[in-house]
Amino acid sequence: MLHSVGDDVTDESCPNNTIRPREVRDLIVALRKDGYTFKTFKDAIETGDRWTMCLTFDDGFVDNYTLLFPILKELDVPATLFVTSRGKSDNGFLSPDMIREMDASGLVELGGHTSGHTMLTEVSLEEAKREIDENKAWIEAIIGHPIISFAYPRGGENDDIVELVKGAGYRYGAAMVKKMRPVETDLFRVHRQIIPRGMPTWKSVLLATRGKWKL
Ligand SMILES: [Zn+2]
C-alpha cells in the first residue's frame, strides 16, 4: 500500500507511504528478478498465486500520473489506483483526463476511495452511502465502464460500511487489517502491507514479501 510518488519523502506535508520514483522502479525490478509477477488488485484476487505482487496507490495524487505512470509504462507493470473525486476541483489530484488515459492504457485498474476521503465510520450511513456511490459514479462516467475494487479511507470500515460497498456494486475491498492472511478470508477486507514513508527499497521488498526475499 502506497500513496504518493515523489523525491521529497521527508516533507511532513507529503502523505505517509510516499516512495521515490527511483525506489518504486528498484522495487519492481528486484521483485521481478526474484520471480514475482505483478497484477492489478482485481486480477491478483481472481487469478493470483503466492508469486503475485500487487502495487496499490491510494488517494489519487497527481504524481501518480506525472511520476508513477511513466514507470509503469516503461516497465510494463500493472498497478491499482484507489482515487477520490478531489481531482474535480483540486489540481493536486488526478484529473478526469489523466484517469481516462491511465485506464485506457490497460495497465491501471481504477478503484473507488470515496468522494472526499471520508472516514466512513465517523459519518451517518446516509452520508457514507453518498460518499461511496458518488465517487463510483464519477469514476465510471470518466472511464466508461464499471469498477469493482474499493479501498476504505484510513481503513475505516465496519459491517454496515462493507454492506454499503457491496450494495454499490463493488466486489473487492482493500482494508488495513493487522495480520497477513489468505485473500479468500474476506474479499471485502483484503490485507495490504504498508510501506512507510522513505523506507529503503530493500526493506520495502522484505516487507512486501514478508521476509521471503533473499538478501
Ligand atoms: Zn486514502
PDB file of C-alpha atoms in Angstrom, residues 19-215:
ATOM      1  CA  ILE A  19       8.040   6.416  -2.347  1.00  0.00           C
ATOM      2  CA  ARG A  20      10.746   7.950  -4.528  1.00  0.00           C
ATOM      3  CA  PRO A  21      10.401   7.268  -8.271  1.00  0.00           C
ATOM      4  CA  ARG A  22      13.798   5.552  -8.315  1.00  0.00           C
ATOM      5  CA  GLU A  23      12.721   3.310  -5.440  1.00  0.00           C
ATOM      6  CA  VAL A  24       9.442   2.252  -6.968  1.00  0.00           C
ATOM      7  CA  ARG A  25      11.425   1.244 -10.045  1.00  0.00           C
ATOM      8  CA  ASP A  26      14.021  -0.636  -7.950  1.00  0.00           C
ATOM      9  CA  LEU A  27      11.232  -2.340  -6.017  1.00  0.00           C
ATOM     10  CA  ILE A  28       9.593  -3.622  -9.187  1.00  0.00           C
ATOM     11  CA  VAL A  29      12.876  -4.768 -10.726  1.00  0.00           C
ATOM     12  CA  ALA A  30      14.005  -6.546  -7.533  1.00  0.00           C
ATOM     13  CA  LEU A  31      10.717  -8.380  -7.087  1.00  0.00           C
ATOM     14  CA  ARG A  32      10.554  -9.407 -10.726  1.00  0.00           C
ATOM     15  CA  LYS A  33      14.102 -10.710 -10.569  1.00  0.00           C
ATOM     16  CA  ASP A  34      13.053 -12.867  -7.663  1.00  0.00           C
ATOM     17  CA  GLY A  35      10.170 -14.382  -9.623  1.00  0.00           C
ATOM     18  CA  TYR A  36       7.212 -12.218  -8.638  1.00  0.00           C
ATOM     19  CA  THR A  37       4.611 -11.237 -11.231  1.00  0.00           C
ATOM     20  CA  PHE A  38       2.662  -8.001 -10.895  1.00  0.00           C
ATOM     21  CA  LYS A  39      -1.100  -7.825 -11.305  1.00  0.00           C
ATOM     22  CA  THR A  40      -3.840  -5.318 -10.584  1.00  0.00           C
ATOM     23  CA  PHE A  41      -5.788  -5.728  -7.351  1.00  0.00           C
ATOM     24  CA  LYS A  42      -8.750  -7.435  -9.035  1.00  0.00           C
ATOM     25  CA  ASP A  43      -6.570  -9.676 -11.192  1.00  0.00           C
ATOM     26  CA  ALA A  44      -4.431 -10.617  -8.194  1.00  0.00           C
ATOM     27  CA  ILE A  45      -7.556 -11.684  -6.305  1.00  0.00           C
ATOM     28  CA  GLU A  46      -9.071 -13.525  -9.254  1.00  0.00           C
ATOM     29  CA  THR A  47      -6.019 -15.214 -10.744  1.00  0.00           C
ATOM     30  CA  GLY A  48      -3.097 -14.642  -8.372  1.00  0.00           C
ATOM     31  CA  ASP A  49      -0.874 -17.108  -6.591  1.00  0.00           C
ATOM     32  CA  ARG A  50       1.879 -16.803  -3.957  1.00  0.00           C
ATOM     33  CA  TRP A  51       4.186 -15.240  -6.559  1.00  0.00           C
ATOM     34  CA  THR A  52       1.727 -12.474  -7.374  1.00  0.00           C
ATOM     35  CA  MET A  53       2.518  -8.942  -6.257  1.00  0.00           C
ATOM     36  CA  CYS A  54       0.138  -6.015  -6.374  1.00  0.00           C
ATOM     37  CA  LEU A  55       1.023  -2.316  -6.183  1.00  0.00           C
ATOM     38  CA  THR A  56      -1.775  -0.108  -4.880  1.00  0.00           C
ATOM     39  CA  PHE A  57      -1.670   3.674  -4.580  1.00  0.00           C
ATOM     40  CA  ASP A  58      -4.391   5.417  -2.556  1.00  0.00           C
ATOM     41  CA  ASP A  59      -5.979   8.877  -2.837  1.00  0.00           C
ATOM     42  CA  GLY A  60      -5.257   9.721  -6.483  1.00  0.00           C
ATOM     43  CA  PHE A  61      -2.400  12.200  -6.113  1.00  0.00           C
ATOM     44  CA  VAL A  62      -1.401  13.894  -9.349  1.00  0.00           C
ATOM     45  CA  ASP A  63       2.115  12.404  -9.059  1.00  0.00           C
ATOM     46  CA  ASN A  64       0.561   9.011  -9.768  1.00  0.00           C
ATOM     47  CA  TYR A  65       0.214  10.338 -13.315  1.00  0.00           C
ATOM     48  CA  THR A  66       3.285  12.549 -13.642  1.00  0.00           C
ATOM     49  CA  LEU A  67       5.856  10.304 -11.905  1.00  0.00           C
ATOM     50  CA  LEU A  68       4.414   6.811 -11.484  1.00  0.00           C
ATOM     51  CA  PHE A  69       2.594   6.226 -14.771  1.00  0.00           C
ATOM     52  CA  PRO A  70       5.773   6.684 -16.910  1.00  0.00           C
ATOM     53  CA  ILE A  71       7.480   3.988 -14.817  1.00  0.00           C
ATOM     54  CA  LEU A  72       4.524   1.621 -15.165  1.00  0.00           C
ATOM     55  CA  LYS A  73       4.627   2.093 -18.945  1.00  0.00           C
ATOM     56  CA  GLU A  74       8.386   1.741 -19.195  1.00  0.00           C
ATOM     57  CA  LEU A  75       8.472  -1.475 -17.151  1.00  0.00           C
ATOM     58  CA  ASP A  76       5.079  -2.686 -18.417  1.00  0.00           C
ATOM     59  CA  VAL A  77       3.846  -3.242 -14.879  1.00  0.00           C
ATOM     60  CA  PRO A  78       0.205  -3.008 -13.792  1.00  0.00           C
ATOM     61  CA  ALA A  79      -0.992  -1.191 -10.664  1.00  0.00           C
ATOM     62  CA  THR A  80      -4.242  -0.217  -8.979  1.00  0.00           C
ATOM     63  CA  LEU A  81      -5.101   3.359  -8.041  1.00  0.00           C
ATOM     64  CA  PHE A  82      -7.821   3.967  -5.462  1.00  0.00           C
ATOM     65  CA  VAL A  83      -8.951   7.500  -6.219  1.00  0.00           C
ATOM     66  CA  THR A  84     -11.174  10.067  -4.542  1.00  0.00           C
ATOM     67  CA  SER A  85     -13.143  12.639  -6.538  1.00  0.00           C
ATOM     68  CA  ARG A  86     -10.986  15.544  -5.366  1.00  0.00           C
ATOM     69  CA  GLY A  87      -9.483  15.934  -8.834  1.00  0.00           C
ATOM     70  CA  LYS A  88     -12.773  17.587  -9.835  1.00  0.00           C
ATOM     71  CA  SER A  89     -11.574  20.852  -8.352  1.00  0.00           C
ATOM     72  CA  ASP A  90      -8.086  20.358  -6.867  1.00  0.00           C
ATOM     73  CA  ASN A  91      -5.139  20.070  -9.243  1.00  0.00           C
ATOM     74  CA  GLY A  92      -3.092  18.230  -6.627  1.00  0.00           C
ATOM     75  CA  PHE A  93      -5.206  15.221  -7.579  1.00  0.00           C
ATOM     76  CA  LEU A  94      -5.786  13.222 -10.757  1.00  0.00           C
ATOM     77  CA  SER A  95      -7.929  14.982 -13.340  1.00  0.00           C
ATOM     78  CA  PRO A  96     -10.560  13.183 -15.427  1.00  0.00           C
ATOM     79  CA  ASP A  97      -8.232  13.275 -18.467  1.00  0.00           C
ATOM     80  CA  MET A  98      -5.413  11.645 -16.510  1.00  0.00           C
ATOM     81  CA  ILE A  99      -7.740   8.983 -15.129  1.00  0.00           C
ATOM     82  CA  ARG A 100      -9.129   8.250 -18.604  1.00  0.00           C
ATOM     83  CA  GLU A 101      -5.677   7.959 -20.177  1.00  0.00           C
ATOM     84  CA  MET A 102      -4.366   5.620 -17.487  1.00  0.00           C
ATOM     85  CA  ASP A 103      -7.460   3.396 -17.703  1.00  0.00           C
ATOM     86  CA  ALA A 104      -7.140   3.228 -21.483  1.00  0.00           C
ATOM     87  CA  SER A 105      -3.508   2.089 -21.171  1.00  0.00           C
ATOM     88  CA  GLY A 106      -4.688  -1.243 -19.801  1.00  0.00           C
ATOM     89  CA  LEU A 107      -2.003  -1.065 -17.106  1.00  0.00           C
ATOM     90  CA  VAL A 108      -4.017   0.714 -14.454  1.00  0.00           C
ATOM     91  CA  GLU A 109      -7.071  -0.510 -12.579  1.00  0.00           C
ATOM     92  CA  LEU A 110      -9.072   2.370 -11.120  1.00  0.00           C
ATOM     93  CA  GLY A 111     -10.769   1.734  -7.796  1.00  0.00           C
ATOM     94  CA  GLY A 112     -13.008   3.802  -5.524  1.00  0.00           C
ATOM     95  CA  HIS A 113     -11.912   5.624  -2.364  1.00  0.00           C
ATOM     96  CA  THR A 114     -14.958   7.876  -1.603  1.00  0.00           C
ATOM     97  CA  SER A 115     -15.600  11.371  -2.966  1.00  0.00           C
ATOM     98  CA  GLY A 116     -13.841  13.383  -0.304  1.00  0.00           C
ATOM     99  CA  HIS A 117     -11.634  10.864   1.546  1.00  0.00           C
ATOM    100  CA  THR A 118     -14.225  10.440   4.258  1.00  0.00           C
ATOM    101  CA  MET A 119     -13.675   8.280   7.321  1.00  0.00           C
ATOM    102  CA  LEU A 120     -16.823   6.246   6.685  1.00  0.00           C
ATOM    103  CA  THR A 121     -17.254   5.044  10.256  1.00  0.00           C
ATOM    104  CA  GLU A 122     -17.450   8.631  11.507  1.00  0.00           C
ATOM    105  CA  VAL A 123     -20.390   9.863   9.407  1.00  0.00           C
ATOM    106  CA  SER A 124     -24.032   8.806   9.109  1.00  0.00           C
ATOM    107  CA  LEU A 125     -24.793   5.793   6.939  1.00  0.00           C
ATOM    108  CA  GLU A 126     -26.623   8.100   4.528  1.00  0.00           C
ATOM    109  CA  GLU A 127     -23.541  10.254   4.122  1.00  0.00           C
ATOM    110  CA  ALA A 128     -21.286   7.195   3.849  1.00  0.00           C
ATOM    111  CA  LYS A 129     -23.512   5.809   1.084  1.00  0.00           C
ATOM    112  CA  ARG A 130     -23.401   9.112  -0.787  1.00  0.00           C
ATOM    113  CA  GLU A 131     -19.602   9.281  -0.487  1.00  0.00           C
ATOM    114  CA  ILE A 132     -19.262   5.751  -1.870  1.00  0.00           C
ATOM    115  CA  ASP A 133     -21.902   6.000  -4.619  1.00  0.00           C
ATOM    116  CA  GLU A 134     -20.998   9.448  -5.970  1.00  0.00           C
ATOM    117  CA  ASN A 135     -17.294   8.596  -6.204  1.00  0.00           C
ATOM    118  CA  LYS A 136     -18.071   5.360  -8.057  1.00  0.00           C
ATOM    119  CA  ALA A 137     -20.392   7.142 -10.476  1.00  0.00           C
ATOM    120  CA  TRP A 138     -17.786   9.884 -11.083  1.00  0.00           C
ATOM    121  CA  ILE A 139     -15.008   7.432 -11.960  1.00  0.00           C
ATOM    122  CA  GLU A 140     -17.276   5.236 -14.093  1.00  0.00           C
ATOM    123  CA  ALA A 141     -18.542   8.239 -16.042  1.00  0.00           C
ATOM    124  CA  ILE A 142     -14.929   9.148 -16.848  1.00  0.00           C
ATOM    125  CA  ILE A 143     -13.719   5.716 -17.918  1.00  0.00           C
ATOM    126  CA  GLY A 144     -16.983   4.413 -19.347  1.00  0.00           C
ATOM    127  CA  HIS A 145     -17.063   1.038 -17.600  1.00  0.00           C
ATOM    128  CA  PRO A 146     -17.745  -0.338 -14.104  1.00  0.00           C
ATOM    129  CA  ILE A 147     -15.142  -0.518 -11.358  1.00  0.00           C
ATOM    130  CA  ILE A 148     -15.160  -3.348  -8.798  1.00  0.00           C
ATOM    131  CA  SER A 149     -12.410  -2.593  -6.266  1.00  0.00           C
ATOM    132  CA  PHE A 150     -12.671  -0.193  -3.331  1.00  0.00           C
ATOM    133  CA  ALA A 151     -10.338   0.947  -0.548  1.00  0.00           C
ATOM    134  CA  TYR A 152     -11.661   2.314   2.764  1.00  0.00           C
ATOM    135  CA  PRO A 153     -10.125   5.741   3.516  1.00  0.00           C
ATOM    136  CA  ARG A 154      -7.820   5.422   6.520  1.00  0.00           C
ATOM    137  CA  GLY A 155      -9.033   1.843   6.859  1.00  0.00           C
ATOM    138  CA  GLY A 156     -12.358   2.962   8.348  1.00  0.00           C
ATOM    139  CA  GLU A 157     -14.867   0.140   7.963  1.00  0.00           C
ATOM    140  CA  ASN A 158     -17.353  -1.992   9.853  1.00  0.00           C
ATOM    141  CA  ASP A 159     -20.064  -4.458   8.808  1.00  0.00           C
ATOM    142  CA  ASP A 160     -22.512  -1.676   7.830  1.00  0.00           C
ATOM    143  CA  ILE A 161     -19.896   0.031   5.672  1.00  0.00           C
ATOM    144  CA  VAL A 162     -18.974  -3.243   3.991  1.00  0.00           C
ATOM    145  CA  GLU A 163     -22.680  -3.736   3.141  1.00  0.00           C
ATOM    146  CA  LEU A 164     -22.812  -0.266   1.549  1.00  0.00           C
ATOM    147  CA  VAL A 165     -19.714  -1.034  -0.508  1.00  0.00           C
ATOM    148  CA  LYS A 166     -21.213  -4.359  -1.643  1.00  0.00           C
ATOM    149  CA  GLY A 167     -24.511  -2.672  -2.400  1.00  0.00           C
ATOM    150  CA  ALA A 168     -22.764  -0.124  -4.620  1.00  0.00           C
ATOM    151  CA  GLY A 169     -21.625  -2.987  -6.843  1.00  0.00           C
ATOM    152  CA  TYR A 170     -18.054  -3.416  -5.639  1.00  0.00           C
ATOM    153  CA  ARG A 171     -16.693  -6.947  -5.429  1.00  0.00           C
ATOM    154  CA  TYR A 172     -13.421  -6.409  -3.562  1.00  0.00           C
ATOM    155  CA  GLY A 173     -12.348  -4.232  -0.644  1.00  0.00           C
ATOM    156  CA  ALA A 174      -8.826  -3.274   0.349  1.00  0.00           C
ATOM    157  CA  ALA A 175      -8.623  -2.868   4.095  1.00  0.00           C
ATOM    158  CA  MET A 176      -5.992  -2.258   6.735  1.00  0.00           C
ATOM    159  CA  VAL A 177      -6.254  -5.442   8.769  1.00  0.00           C
ATOM    160  CA  LYS A 178      -3.457  -6.127  11.218  1.00  0.00           C
ATOM    161  CA  LYS A 179      -2.292  -9.510  10.027  1.00  0.00           C
ATOM    162  CA  MET A 180      -1.450 -11.011   6.660  1.00  0.00           C
ATOM    163  CA  ARG A 181      -3.997 -13.701   5.805  1.00  0.00           C
ATOM    164  CA  PRO A 182      -5.307 -15.512   2.728  1.00  0.00           C
ATOM    165  CA  VAL A 183      -7.274 -13.222   0.411  1.00  0.00           C
ATOM    166  CA  GLU A 184     -10.298 -15.540   0.432  1.00  0.00           C
ATOM    167  CA  THR A 185     -10.731 -14.995   4.196  1.00  0.00           C
ATOM    168  CA  ASP A 186     -12.770 -11.891   3.348  1.00  0.00           C
ATOM    169  CA  LEU A 187     -12.864 -10.384  -0.142  1.00  0.00           C
ATOM    170  CA  PHE A 188     -14.067  -7.084   1.331  1.00  0.00           C
ATOM    171  CA  ARG A 189     -11.228  -6.887   3.844  1.00  0.00           C
ATOM    172  CA  VAL A 190      -8.135  -7.798   1.888  1.00  0.00           C
ATOM    173  CA  HIS A 191      -4.898  -7.168   3.778  1.00  0.00           C
ATOM    174  CA  ARG A 192      -2.297  -4.810   2.386  1.00  0.00           C
ATOM    175  CA  GLN A 193       1.242  -4.297   3.547  1.00  0.00           C
ATOM    176  CA  ILE A 194       2.048  -0.715   4.486  1.00  0.00           C
ATOM    177  CA  ILE A 195       5.315   0.612   3.047  1.00  0.00           C
ATOM    178  CA  PRO A 196       6.194   3.546   5.331  1.00  0.00           C
ATOM    179  CA  ARG A 197       7.462   6.914   4.200  1.00  0.00           C
ATOM    180  CA  GLY A 198      11.027   6.931   2.907  1.00  0.00           C
ATOM    181  CA  MET A 199      11.712   3.277   3.614  1.00  0.00           C
ATOM    182  CA  PRO A 200      14.740   1.971   1.661  1.00  0.00           C
ATOM    183  CA  THR A 201      13.915  -0.308  -1.250  1.00  0.00           C
ATOM    184  CA  TRP A 202      15.436  -3.452   0.245  1.00  0.00           C
ATOM    185  CA  LYS A 203      13.385  -3.040   3.415  1.00  0.00           C
ATOM    186  CA  SER A 204      10.264  -2.442   1.325  1.00  0.00           C
ATOM    187  CA  VAL A 205      10.928  -5.648  -0.564  1.00  0.00           C
ATOM    188  CA  LEU A 206      11.401  -7.582   2.662  1.00  0.00           C
ATOM    189  CA  LEU A 207       8.114  -6.226   3.981  1.00  0.00           C
ATOM    190  CA  ALA A 208       6.275  -6.882   0.739  1.00  0.00           C
ATOM    191  CA  THR A 209       7.456 -10.477   0.659  1.00  0.00           C
ATOM    192  CA  ARG A 210       7.174 -10.940   4.427  1.00  0.00           C
ATOM    193  CA  GLY A 211      10.852 -11.757   4.685  1.00  0.00           C
ATOM    194  CA  LYS A 212      10.844 -14.389   1.978  1.00  0.00           C
ATOM    195  CA  TRP A 213      13.030 -12.216  -0.193  1.00  0.00           C
ATOM    196  CA  LYS A 214      16.667 -13.365  -0.312  1.00  0.00           C
ATOM    197  CA  LEU A 215      19.249 -10.712   0.600  1.00  0.00           C
TER     198      LEU A 215
END
